[in-house]
PDB file of C-alpha atoms in Angstrom:
ATOM      1  CA  MET A   5      13.360 -13.233  -6.554  1.00 65.00           C
ATOM      2  CA  ASP A   6      13.196 -10.435  -3.989  1.00 67.00           C
ATOM      3  CA  MET A   7      11.629  -7.240  -5.175  1.00 69.00           C
ATOM      4  CA  HIS A   8      12.162  -3.945  -3.468  1.00 64.00           C
ATOM      5  CA  ILE A   9       9.483  -1.358  -3.957  1.00 66.00           C
ATOM      6  CA  HIS A  10      10.287   2.152  -2.844  1.00 67.00           C
ATOM      7  CA  MET A  11       7.371   3.615  -0.989  1.00 70.00           C
ATOM      8  CA  GLY A  12       7.636   7.231  -0.007  1.00 88.00           C
ATOM      9  CA  TYR A  13       7.017   8.706   3.368  1.00 95.00           C
ATOM     10  CA  CYS A  14       3.807  10.402   4.385  1.00 96.00           C
ATOM     11  CA  THR A  15       3.452  14.052   3.410  1.00 95.00           C
ATOM     12  CA  PRO A  16       1.004  16.655   4.690  1.00 94.00           C
ATOM     13  CA  ALA A  17      -1.064  16.165   1.511  1.00 94.00           C
ATOM     14  CA  GLY A  18      -0.976  12.403   2.007  1.00 94.00           C
ATOM     15  CA  PHE A  19      -2.131  12.901   5.585  1.00 96.00           C
ATOM     16  CA  ASP A  20      -5.144  14.846   4.281  1.00 95.00           C
ATOM     17  CA  VAL A  21      -6.089  11.887   2.079  1.00 95.00           C
ATOM     18  CA  LEU A  22      -5.698   9.451   4.982  1.00 96.00           C
ATOM     19  CA  THR A  23      -7.872  11.500   7.337  1.00 96.00           C
ATOM     20  CA  LEU A  24     -10.548  11.760   4.675  1.00 96.00           C
ATOM     21  CA  ASN A  25     -10.469   8.016   4.014  1.00 95.00           C
ATOM     22  CA  TYR A  26     -10.258   6.797   7.614  1.00 95.00           C
ATOM     23  CA  LEU A  27     -11.973   9.514   9.645  1.00 95.00           C
ATOM     24  CA  GLY A  28     -14.158  11.248   7.098  1.00 94.00           C
ATOM     25  CA  ILE A  29     -12.532  14.602   7.834  1.00 92.00           C
ATOM     26  CA  HIS A  30     -12.311  16.781   4.773  1.00 83.00           C
ATOM     27  CA  ASP A  31     -12.056  20.111   6.550  1.00 78.00           C
ATOM     28  CA  HIS A  32      -9.633  21.607   9.009  1.00 88.00           C
ATOM     29  CA  HIS A  33      -9.191  20.157  12.496  1.00 94.00           C
ATOM     30  CA  ARG A  34      -7.495  21.938  15.404  1.00 96.00           C
ATOM     31  CA  LEU A  35      -4.751  19.269  15.576  1.00 96.00           C
ATOM     32  CA  PHE A  36      -3.847  19.357  11.861  1.00 96.00           C
ATOM     33  CA  PRO A  37      -1.203  22.137  12.082  1.00 96.00           C
ATOM     34  CA  GLU A  38       0.788  20.297  14.761  1.00 97.00           C
ATOM     35  CA  ILE A  39       0.511  16.974  12.933  1.00 97.00           C
ATOM     36  CA  LYS A  40       1.550  18.442   9.588  1.00 96.00           C
ATOM     37  CA  GLN A  41       4.545  20.167  11.160  1.00 97.00           C
ATOM     38  CA  LEU A  42       5.675  16.910  12.776  1.00 98.00           C
ATOM     39  CA  ILE A  43       5.154  14.978   9.525  1.00 97.00           C
ATOM     40  CA  GLY A  44       7.593  17.401   7.911  1.00 95.00           C
ATOM     41  CA  GLU A  45      10.198  16.635  10.580  1.00 96.00           C
ATOM     42  CA  VAL A  46      10.135  12.824  10.661  1.00 96.00           C
ATOM     43  CA  GLU A  47      10.036   9.892   8.289  1.00 95.00           C
ATOM     44  CA  ILE A  48       6.803   7.960   8.681  1.00 96.00           C
ATOM     45  CA  THR A  49       4.969   5.797   6.202  1.00 95.00           C
ATOM     46  CA  PRO A  50       1.331   6.288   5.276  1.00 96.00           C
ATOM     47  CA  ALA A  51       0.691   2.766   6.598  1.00 94.00           C
ATOM     48  CA  GLU A  52       1.976   3.731  10.062  1.00 96.00           C
ATOM     49  CA  VAL A  53      -0.273   6.792  10.109  1.00 97.00           C
ATOM     50  CA  ALA A  54      -3.275   4.811   8.863  1.00 96.00           C
ATOM     51  CA  GLU A  55      -2.723   2.189  11.559  1.00 96.00           C
ATOM     52  CA  HIS A  56      -3.048   4.849  14.236  1.00 96.00           C
ATOM     53  CA  LEU A  57      -6.018   6.525  12.574  1.00 96.00           C
ATOM     54  CA  MET A  58      -7.915   3.228  12.660  1.00 96.00           C
ATOM     55  CA  ARG A  59      -7.411   2.695  16.388  1.00 95.00           C
ATOM     56  CA  SER A  60     -10.338   4.866  17.401  1.00 94.00           C
ATOM     57  CA  GLU A  61     -13.556   6.093  15.870  1.00 92.00           C
ATOM     58  CA  ASP A  62     -13.217   9.196  18.041  1.00 96.00           C
ATOM     59  CA  VAL A  63     -11.488  11.744  15.806  1.00 96.00           C
ATOM     60  CA  ASP A  64      -9.693  13.538  18.638  1.00 97.00           C
ATOM     61  CA  LEU A  65      -8.369  10.297  20.128  1.00 97.00           C
ATOM     62  CA  ALA A  66      -7.193   9.041  16.745  1.00 97.00           C
ATOM     63  CA  LEU A  67      -5.391  12.286  15.926  1.00 98.00           C
ATOM     64  CA  GLU A  68      -3.844  12.501  19.396  1.00 98.00           C
ATOM     65  CA  GLY A  69      -2.533   8.972  18.834  1.00 97.00           C
ATOM     66  CA  VAL A  70      -0.907  10.124  15.601  1.00 98.00           C
ATOM     67  CA  ILE A  71       0.671  13.065  17.434  1.00 98.00           C
ATOM     68  CA  ASP A  72       2.066  10.722  20.090  1.00 98.00           C
ATOM     69  CA  LEU A  73       3.532   8.482  17.386  1.00 98.00           C
ATOM     70  CA  LEU A  74       5.086  11.422  15.534  1.00 98.00           C
ATOM     71  CA  LYS A  75       6.595  12.830  18.735  1.00 98.00           C
ATOM     72  CA  GLN A  76       8.047   9.404  19.527  1.00 98.00           C
ATOM     73  CA  LYS A  77       9.584   9.196  16.046  1.00 97.00           C
ATOM     74  CA  LYS A  78      11.004  12.704  16.421  1.00 96.00           C
ATOM     75  CA  GLU A  79      12.561  11.787  19.772  1.00 96.00           C
ATOM     76  CA  GLU A  80      14.086   8.625  18.271  1.00 94.00           C
ATOM     77  CA  LYS A  81      15.514  10.675  15.404  1.00 92.00           C
ATOM     78  CA  ILE A  82      17.113  13.122  17.855  1.00 92.00           C
ATOM     79  CA  GLU A  83      18.555  10.311  19.990  1.00 92.00           C
ATOM     80  CA  LYS A  84      19.955   8.569  16.920  1.00 90.00           C
ATOM     81  CA  LYS A  85      21.540  11.806  15.701  1.00 88.00           C
ATOM     82  CA  GLN A  86      23.086  12.469  19.132  1.00 90.00           C
ATOM     83  CA  GLY A  87      24.422   8.915  19.250  1.00 86.00           C
ATOM     84  CA  LYS A  88      26.133   9.348  15.887  1.00 78.00           C
ATOM     85  CA  GLY A  89      27.670  12.606  17.073  1.00 70.00           C
ATOM     86  CA  ARG A  90      29.163  10.954  20.149  1.00 69.00           C
ATOM     87  CA  ASN A  91      30.593   8.075  18.136  1.00 67.00           C
ATOM     88  CA  ALA A  92      32.022  10.234  15.338  1.00 59.00           C
ATOM     89  CA  GLY A  93      35.352  10.841  17.070  1.00 56.00           C
ATOM     90  CA  ARG A  94      35.899   7.272  18.240  1.00 58.00           C
ATOM     91  CA  THR A  95      38.160   4.817  16.493  1.00 56.00           C
ATOM     92  CA  GLU A  96      37.973   1.074  16.804  1.00 52.00           C
TER      93      GLU A  96
END
């Protein structure tokens, strides 16, 4: 039997928990505002964020990797939306 478990997307509060768990950051970091804004604009799972946080022990490198991932997801979302707009008037 297949089971489907709904797992929510990462939120700014969830990101705080992940950075504490994986990077030991419990205070503010200069990159947090940009990351939290991007998290609000895209759909990304906590597992995807955690994967990128674990790639480097250097906090700045890890967070910059998360920013790159979020920007990529945002770009994909925009491209997908534009593609739907172009195809909306077409009939098959």
